[in-house]
Amino acid sequence: MSLPKLEELSQSVWQGPSLSTGAIPTKEWMDTPVTFKPGGYAYPAKKEKLEYLDSQPGLNFPFARIWSPEEDDWLLPDNWKDIILKGLAERLDKFRSLKIFMDCCVRCGACADKCHFFLGTGDPRNMPVMRAELLRSVYRGEFTLAGKILGRLAGGRKMTVGVLKEWFMYAYQCTECRRCSIFCPYGIDTAEITIILRELLYSVGIGINWVIEPVSNSTKTGNHMGLQPLPFRDNIAFLAEDVENLTGVKLDVSFNRKGAEILFVTPSADAFAEPGIYTCMGYLLLFNALGLDYTWSTYASEGGNFGLFTNNEAMKALNGKMYAEAERLGVKYILGGECGHMWRVVHQYMDTMNGKTPANMEVPVSPITGTVFNNAASTKVVHITEFTADLIKHNKLNFDTSRNSHVRATWHDSCNPARAMGIIEEPRYVLDHVVDKWWEMPENTIREQTFCCGSGTGLNTDEIMELRMRSGLPRANAVKHVVDQHAVNTLACICAIDRATLTSLVDYWTPGVTVCGLTELVANALVQKGENRVDMPEGLRTMV
Amino acid sequence: MKYSFSFLVVIALALIAGVGSQIPGMGYFFGVVIPYLAFAIFLGGIIWRIVYWAKSPVPFSIQTTRGQMKSLDFIKHSRTGAPDTNAEVVGRMALEVLTFRPLFYNTKSELREGPKITYESSKWLWLFAIVFHYSFLVILLRHLRLFLDPVPVWIGWIEFWDGLLQIGAPTWYITDVTLLLAVVLLFSRRLVNRHVRYLSLMNDYFPLVLLFSIALSGILMRYMLRSDIVNIKELLVGLVTLHPVINGHIGAIFYIHLTFISALLVCFPFSKLMHAGGVFLSPTLNMRNNTRAVRHINPWNDPNIKPHSYADYEDDFRESMIDNGIPVEKGLPPKDEPAEAGAEKKAEE
Ligand code: HEM
Ligand code: SF4
Ligand code: SF4
C-alpha cells in the first residue's frame, strides 16, 4: 500500500487528532466498531497453507477458507462463538498468567503511553491496558458473576462478531514486545494477552499470511523462506566464497555433518537477505578463525520460530527440530545466532517444551577458552554473543578497530533479548572491543526500556507499511537523536527481524543509517592468521 | 455516569445504614449481622479466588527481565532485575511490592513537533499510590486497638508517631489526612489524565469513592462520637471473640462507617482490589530467570506434538541432496549407487 510522504506522516503523527496528541475521543470504545481498509490490515492466511499445517500431526489450524477482512461476512463457522468461549475457558485453566492478568489490572494507566503502537497511531485501543480490556471485557461479561449481572456497568460485554473483528485488528497491532509489562506494577504482560488472542483467532481460522506461510515453510523445508537443502547450502557457500575473496582465507563450511561438536542455528534470513547476509559472513569468518568444529543443518535451518506468533503447539513443533537434529548429528551443544524471538523461545520455552535434551548433548563448554556455560546447563544452547564476549575476555580474538573506522554505531536492544532474557551487557562489551567509540540512544529507549522495531511478530509485511512506520517511530526517533547529535551512521543489533525491519524504518525516518548485526562488526575488525585482505573500506560489505 | 453511579451507591448505603440502624432493634442487624456476613464473604471470597488462581498451572517460565541476566562471571548480573535464585526472586518481589518499583520508574511520553517524542519521569502515580497504601496500612494497624484487649504496646507507638504533629483536639492523625488526600488525588487523576480518563470504568471509581467515604466517616466519628467509644469497643471486641453485644447508644455515623467497610469487604475478592494478592502470583515477576540452566516443567506439555521429522524431510529432498553431496541417512531406491553418493564430499575448488 502506498506510504504517505515523510512530511505528511510527520504532520499527521504529531498534529492529527488522536489520544496521543491530546484529543480525547468523545465516543466510548465499546461503541466504536472497527473498520478494515486497505493498508490497515495484513493479508489473511492463505487457505492452502492453513490446510497443510492442519494436516500435520499434533497441529490444529481448522476452518481454512478464503475470506477478506473488508467484507462484512468473515465466513465464520456456525459455532464460532462456542469455539471461542470454550477456547477461552480452556486457556484460563491452562495459564495462570491469563487469570492473574484478567483479574488484577487496576487500570492505573501506567502502561498506556509505553506502547510504540499507541505512540505512533494515537489509537486508544492501542494502549496496552485497552488491548487487554478487549479480552477482559468478554471475560467479565461471559465468565464472572458481576459482569453477567451488571454487564456494561461493570465493564462486561458479550462475545460478538464485532468483538472478534476488534481482536483481529488489535492482536495484530501488538508485537509482543513486553515493554508495557515492565511499567506495570503487577507485571501484566500484554504480549501474553496478544498470544492468547491470536491462538483464539486461529481456532476459528483467522490469521495472517505473513505468519502462516513462514510456519508452513519452516515445517516443510526447515526454514521460513522455504529454501530447499540445495539453495540453502549454496547461499551460504556463496557467502563463504565472498569472505574468501575479501580476506584471502580459505573457509571450511560443512552441512548436516555428523560428529561435529557444535550445531549452529541462526535465522534463515541471515543466509539469503541483505543486510543479514553480512552477519552471516561474520559468523563464517569468525568460526573459521577459531577453527570451530561446527556444522550447519539444512533441516534445522531456521532459528526464528514463527510458531510463537500462532499458537504454542506450532511453536513446539517447529522448535523440536533443533534437538531432533542435535541428536541425529550427535553434537554436544547448539550455538544460536543473532535473533530476537528465536531467543525468547530458546530461553523461556525450548527446554520446557522439548526437553530433556538428547543424551548425546553436554553442558556447553567453549572449545577455545574452556569456559563452562552453566547458565545453559540444561537447554544446552549458547548465545553467539555470550560466546564471543567470553572469547574477548580471554584474549582469544585479535581486533583492529580501525577496520571499523567507517562505522559510527549505536546499539539497539531487541525486545526479546532485553525483556525475555536479559542479554544486555554482553553485546555492549563486544561492541566496546570492536569499534573505537559508539553512542547510546536516550536512556528511556534502551536496555529494558528499549523500543520495538514496530514490525515484529510477523508484521514485517509491505501492505501495512504506514502502520509499521508509525509503530516504529519511537525507535526511529531515538536513532535520529544520535544521528543528529553524534553523526551516527550505523544501527547495530542482535536480531534478524530487526535487521530487515529497521532498515525500512530508518530509510524512511532518518535515511543514511545502515543496520547491521553485531557479528558483522566483530568480523570486520577481526585480525586472522594468514589473511591477505583486499582494501575493505566498508568491511564485509565491500564489493569485490 | 461511570463515577456518578459510585456516589449514588455510597449515598444510598449511608442512608440505609444511618436511618436503619436508629430504628429500635435494628442496631444488631447493622452492627452484627452485616459485618459478620461481609467478613464471611470476604474470607470465603479470597480463599476461593486464590484457589481459582492456583488451580491453573504456570506452563511456561515467562519472567520479564528488567536487567542483565546471570551469565558470564565478568558480566555484572542484575539480581533483582533478572533473578536467578529464589532469594533473588524474593528480593525482586520485595522491591515490586514494598516500593512499587515500576511506578517509580514511570515516564510520561509526549509527541512534539518534528515529530519528536520526549520522555520525562512521572512519579505522581507512584507518590499517590505509595502514600495511599502506606496510610491505609497504618490506619489498619491502628484499628487493631479497637479489637484487641489488652491493647499491644506497639499500637501505642504507631499512634504516637502518627499523631506527632499535635494539631487539633483530639489530635489529627497524619495518615488520616494523607489517606483522604491520596484518594482524592487518585480520583482526580482519573478525571484529569486523558489516557486514564478514557479507560476508567465504574469499577475504578467506586472503590475510591468508597474508600473516601470510609475515611471521612471514620474521621467524623472521632469528633462526633467520643462518648460512645466504650460501647463501640465493647461491640468490636465482642465481634472478634464471637460474643457480640450492643450496650447503650451508638450513633448512626458508626453504623455508616461499619456498613461502608462491609461493602468494601464484600467487593474485595470479586474486584480489581485482589491485585493485592495477585501481584504475588504474577508469573512475569515471581519466576526465576534461570530457564536455560534448570528445566521448567509444564504439566500439560503434549508429547504427541513432534516436529516434522528428519526422515520425512529427507524423503522430500533426498535426490537433490545426494546429487549435490549433502550427507543423507538413506540412499536412493535400489538401482542407484547409494554408497558412493552418500560419502561424496563437497568439493571446495
Ligand atoms: C504490590 C503491591 C501493590 C501495588 C503496586 C498496588 C498498586 C495500586 C495502584 C496503582 C492502585 C490504583 C490507584 C488508582 O489509580 O485508582 C491501587 C489501589 C488500591 N490498592 Fe493497591 N497495590 C498493592 C498492594 C495492595 C495491598 C496489599 C492492598 C491491601 C489492602 C491494596 C489495596 C488497594 C486499595 C484498597 C486500592 C484503592 C482502590 C482502587 O483504586 O481501586 N493494594 N493499588
Ligand atoms: S500498568 Fe498494569 S495495572 Fe496499570 S493499567 Fe496497565 S496493565 Fe493495568
Ligand atoms: S507488548 Fe509491546 S506492542 Fe504489545 S501492547 Fe505491550 S508495548 Fe504494545
mmCIF file of N, CA, C and O in Angstrom, chain B residues 179-215:
data_model
loop_
_atom_site.group_PDB
_atom_site.id
_atom_site.type_symbol
_atom_site.label_atom_id
_atom_site.label_comp_id
_atom_site.label_asym_id
_atom_site.label_seq_id
_atom_site.Cartn_x
_atom_site.Cartn_y
_atom_site.Cartn_z
ATOM 1 N N LEU B 179 -4.349 9.764 53.753
ATOM 2 C CA LEU B 179 -5.200 8.804 53.059
ATOM 3 C C LEU B 179 -6.282 9.526 52.266
ATOM 4 O O LEU B 179 -6.477 9.282 51.071
ATOM 5 N N LEU B 180 -6.953 10.451 52.945
ATOM 6 C CA LEU B 180 -8.009 11.204 52.259
ATOM 7 C C LEU B 180 -7.446 11.930 51.042
ATOM 8 O O LEU B 180 -8.000 11.869 49.941
ATOM 9 N N LEU B 181 -6.320 12.567 51.265
ATOM 10 C CA LEU B 181 -5.694 13.339 50.197
ATOM 11 C C LEU B 181 -5.329 12.428 49.028
ATOM 12 O O LEU B 181 -5.623 12.727 47.865
ATOM 13 N N ALA B 182 -4.691 11.314 49.361
ATOM 14 C CA ALA B 182 -4.238 10.419 48.295
ATOM 15 C C ALA B 182 -5.422 9.887 47.495
ATOM 16 O O ALA B 182 -5.372 9.800 46.268
ATOM 17 N N VAL B 183 -6.502 9.553 48.191
ATOM 18 C CA VAL B 183 -7.662 9.037 47.478
ATOM 19 C C VAL B 183 -8.249 10.115 46.569
ATOM 20 O O VAL B 183 -8.596 9.858 45.413
ATOM 21 N N VAL B 184 -8.313 11.328 47.087
ATOM 22 C CA VAL B 184 -8.824 12.423 46.249
ATOM 23 C C VAL B 184 -7.919 12.609 45.029
ATOM 24 O O VAL B 184 -8.393 12.787 43.900
ATOM 25 N N LEU B 185 -6.616 12.532 45.256
ATOM 26 C CA LEU B 185 -5.691 12.728 44.141
ATOM 27 C C LEU B 185 -5.793 11.585 43.133
ATOM 28 O O LEU B 185 -5.774 11.809 41.925
ATOM 29 N N LEU B 186 -5.912 10.363 43.632
ATOM 30 C CA LEU B 186 -6.056 9.236 42.710
ATOM 31 C C LEU B 186 -7.335 9.385 41.885
ATOM 32 O O LEU B 186 -7.372 9.114 40.693
ATOM 33 N N PHE B 187 -8.376 9.847 42.541
ATOM 34 C CA PHE B 187 -9.645 10.054 41.848
ATOM 35 C C PHE B 187 -9.505 11.172 40.812
ATOM 36 O O PHE B 187 -9.899 11.017 39.649
ATOM 37 N N SER B 188 -8.899 12.271 41.225
ATOM 38 C CA SER B 188 -8.746 13.405 40.299
ATOM 39 C C SER B 188 -7.912 12.998 39.096
ATOM 40 O O SER B 188 -8.173 13.411 37.968
ATOM 41 N N ARG B 189 -6.911 12.172 39.369
ATOM 42 C CA ARG B 189 -6.054 11.713 38.297
ATOM 43 C C ARG B 189 -6.883 10.992 37.227
ATOM 44 O O ARG B 189 -6.652 11.134 36.031
ATOM 45 N N ARG B 190 -7.849 10.251 37.676
ATOM 46 C CA ARG B 190 -8.703 9.537 36.720
ATOM 47 C C ARG B 190 -9.514 10.499 35.861
ATOM 48 O O ARG B 190 -9.915 10.164 34.762
ATOM 49 N N LEU B 191 -9.776 11.683 36.386
ATOM 50 C CA LEU B 191 -10.533 12.649 35.592
ATOM 51 C C LEU B 191 -9.620 13.499 34.720
ATOM 52 O O LEU B 191 -9.990 13.906 33.633
ATOM 53 N N VAL B 192 -8.421 13.758 35.219
ATOM 54 C CA VAL B 192 -7.562 14.723 34.540
ATOM 55 C C VAL B 192 -6.674 14.079 33.481
ATOM 56 O O VAL B 192 -6.549 14.592 32.376
ATOM 57 N N ASN B 193 -6.054 12.959 33.811
ATOM 58 C CA ASN B 193 -5.154 12.311 32.864
ATOM 59 C C ASN B 193 -5.964 11.722 31.714
ATOM 60 O O ASN B 193 -6.835 10.889 31.910
ATOM 61 N N ARG B 194 -5.676 12.165 30.487
ATOM 62 C CA ARG B 194 -6.585 11.815 29.387
ATOM 63 C C ARG B 194 -6.609 10.325 29.081
ATOM 64 O O ARG B 194 -7.641 9.779 28.722
ATOM 65 N N HIS B 195 -5.454 9.674 29.248
ATOM 66 C CA HIS B 195 -5.449 8.232 28.977
ATOM 67 C C HIS B 195 -6.334 7.509 29.986
ATOM 68 O O HIS B 195 -7.181 6.690 29.638
ATOM 69 N N VAL B 196 -6.100 7.838 31.253
ATOM 70 C CA VAL B 196 -6.795 7.113 32.312
ATOM 71 C C VAL B 196 -8.283 7.449 32.295
ATOM 72 O O VAL B 196 -9.134 6.607 32.529
ATOM 73 N N ARG B 197 -8.580 8.687 31.967
ATOM 74 C CA ARG B 197 -9.994 9.083 31.894
ATOM 75 C C ARG B 197 -10.728 8.232 30.866
ATOM 76 O O ARG B 197 -11.842 7.773 31.090
ATOM 77 N N TYR B 198 -10.062 8.028 29.729
ATOM 78 C CA TYR B 198 -10.720 7.283 28.663
ATOM 79 C C TYR B 198 -10.948 5.824 29.046
ATOM 80 O O TYR B 198 -11.942 5.226 28.660
ATOM 81 N N LEU B 199 -10.030 5.251 29.815
ATOM 82 C CA LEU B 199 -10.149 3.811 30.039
ATOM 83 C C LEU B 199 -10.750 3.436 31.389
ATOM 84 O O LEU B 199 -10.973 2.262 31.666
ATOM 85 N N SER B 200 -11.040 4.437 32.249
ATOM 86 C CA SER B 200 -11.577 4.101 33.571
ATOM 87 C C SER B 200 -12.997 3.570 33.490
ATOM 88 O O SER B 200 -13.792 4.001 32.662
ATOM 89 N N LEU B 201 -13.288 2.654 34.378
ATOM 90 C CA LEU B 201 -14.623 2.078 34.451
ATOM 91 C C LEU B 201 -15.256 2.442 35.786
ATOM 92 O O LEU B 201 -14.570 2.910 36.701
ATOM 93 N N MET B 202 -16.519 2.152 35.900
ATOM 94 C CA MET B 202 -17.173 2.313 37.189
ATOM 95 C C MET B 202 -16.393 1.524 38.252
ATOM 96 O O MET B 202 -16.226 1.982 39.377
ATOM 97 N N ASN B 203 -15.891 0.359 37.856
ATOM 98 C CA ASN B 203 -15.127 -0.492 38.773
ATOM 99 C C ASN B 203 -13.909 0.229 39.349
ATOM 100 O O ASN B 203 -13.340 -0.212 40.331
ATOM 101 N N ASP B 204 -13.471 1.285 38.674
ATOM 102 C CA ASP B 204 -12.287 2.009 39.137
ATOM 103 C C ASP B 204 -12.663 3.180 40.044
ATOM 104 O O ASP B 204 -11.952 3.499 40.985
ATOM 105 N N TYR B 205 -13.782 3.808 39.746
ATOM 106 C CA TYR B 205 -14.192 4.949 40.572
ATOM 107 C C TYR B 205 -14.796 4.485 41.902
ATOM 108 O O TYR B 205 -14.556 5.089 42.943
ATOM 109 N N PHE B 206 -15.568 3.439 41.820
ATOM 110 C CA PHE B 206 -16.317 3.040 43.009
ATOM 111 C C PHE B 206 -15.434 2.765 44.226
ATOM 112 O O PHE B 206 -15.686 3.314 45.312
ATOM 113 N N PRO B 207 -14.345 1.962 44.101
ATOM 114 C CA PRO B 207 -13.531 1.709 45.304
ATOM 115 C C PRO B 207 -12.957 2.993 45.882
ATOM 116 O O PRO B 207 -12.856 3.133 47.110
ATOM 117 N N LEU B 208 -12.624 3.933 45.020
ATOM 118 C CA LEU B 208 -12.043 5.177 45.531
ATOM 119 C C LEU B 208 -13.084 5.993 46.280
ATOM 120 O O LEU B 208 -12.820 6.538 47.359
ATOM 121 N N VAL B 209 -14.276 6.059 45.728
ATOM 122 C CA VAL B 209 -15.346 6.797 46.404
ATOM 123 C C VAL B 209 -15.666 6.124 47.736
ATOM 124 O O VAL B 209 -15.830 6.788 48.765
ATOM 125 N N LEU B 210 -15.688 4.817 47.710
ATOM 126 C CA LEU B 210 -15.994 4.078 48.935
ATOM 127 C C LEU B 210 -14.911 4.302 49.989
ATOM 128 O O LEU B 210 -15.204 4.562 51.165
ATOM 129 N N LEU B 211 -13.660 4.232 49.551
ATOM 130 C CA LEU B 211 -12.558 4.443 50.496
ATOM 131 C C LEU B 211 -12.600 5.839 51.093
ATOM 132 O O LEU B 211 -12.375 6.036 52.284
ATOM 133 N N PHE B 212 -12.904 6.799 50.239
ATOM 134 C CA PHE B 212 -13.014 8.173 50.722
ATOM 135 C C PHE B 212 -14.111 8.248 51.779
ATOM 136 O O PHE B 212 -13.930 8.845 52.848
ATOM 137 N N SER B 213 -15.213 7.616 51.490
ATOM 138 C CA SER B 213 -16.338 7.667 52.418
ATOM 139 C C SER B 213 -16.010 6.961 53.729
ATOM 140 O O SER B 213 -16.419 7.406 54.809
ATOM 141 N N ILE B 214 -15.283 5.864 53.619
ATOM 142 C CA ILE B 214 -14.881 5.162 54.830
ATOM 143 C C ILE B 214 -14.011 6.067 55.697
ATOM 144 O O ILE B 214 -14.244 6.236 56.903
ATOM 145 N N ALA B 215 -13.016 6.676 55.054
ATOM 146 C CA ALA B 215 -12.092 7.512 55.807
ATOM 147 C C ALA B 215 -12.816 8.720 56.401
ATOM 148 O O ALA B 215 -12.637 9.064 57.572
#
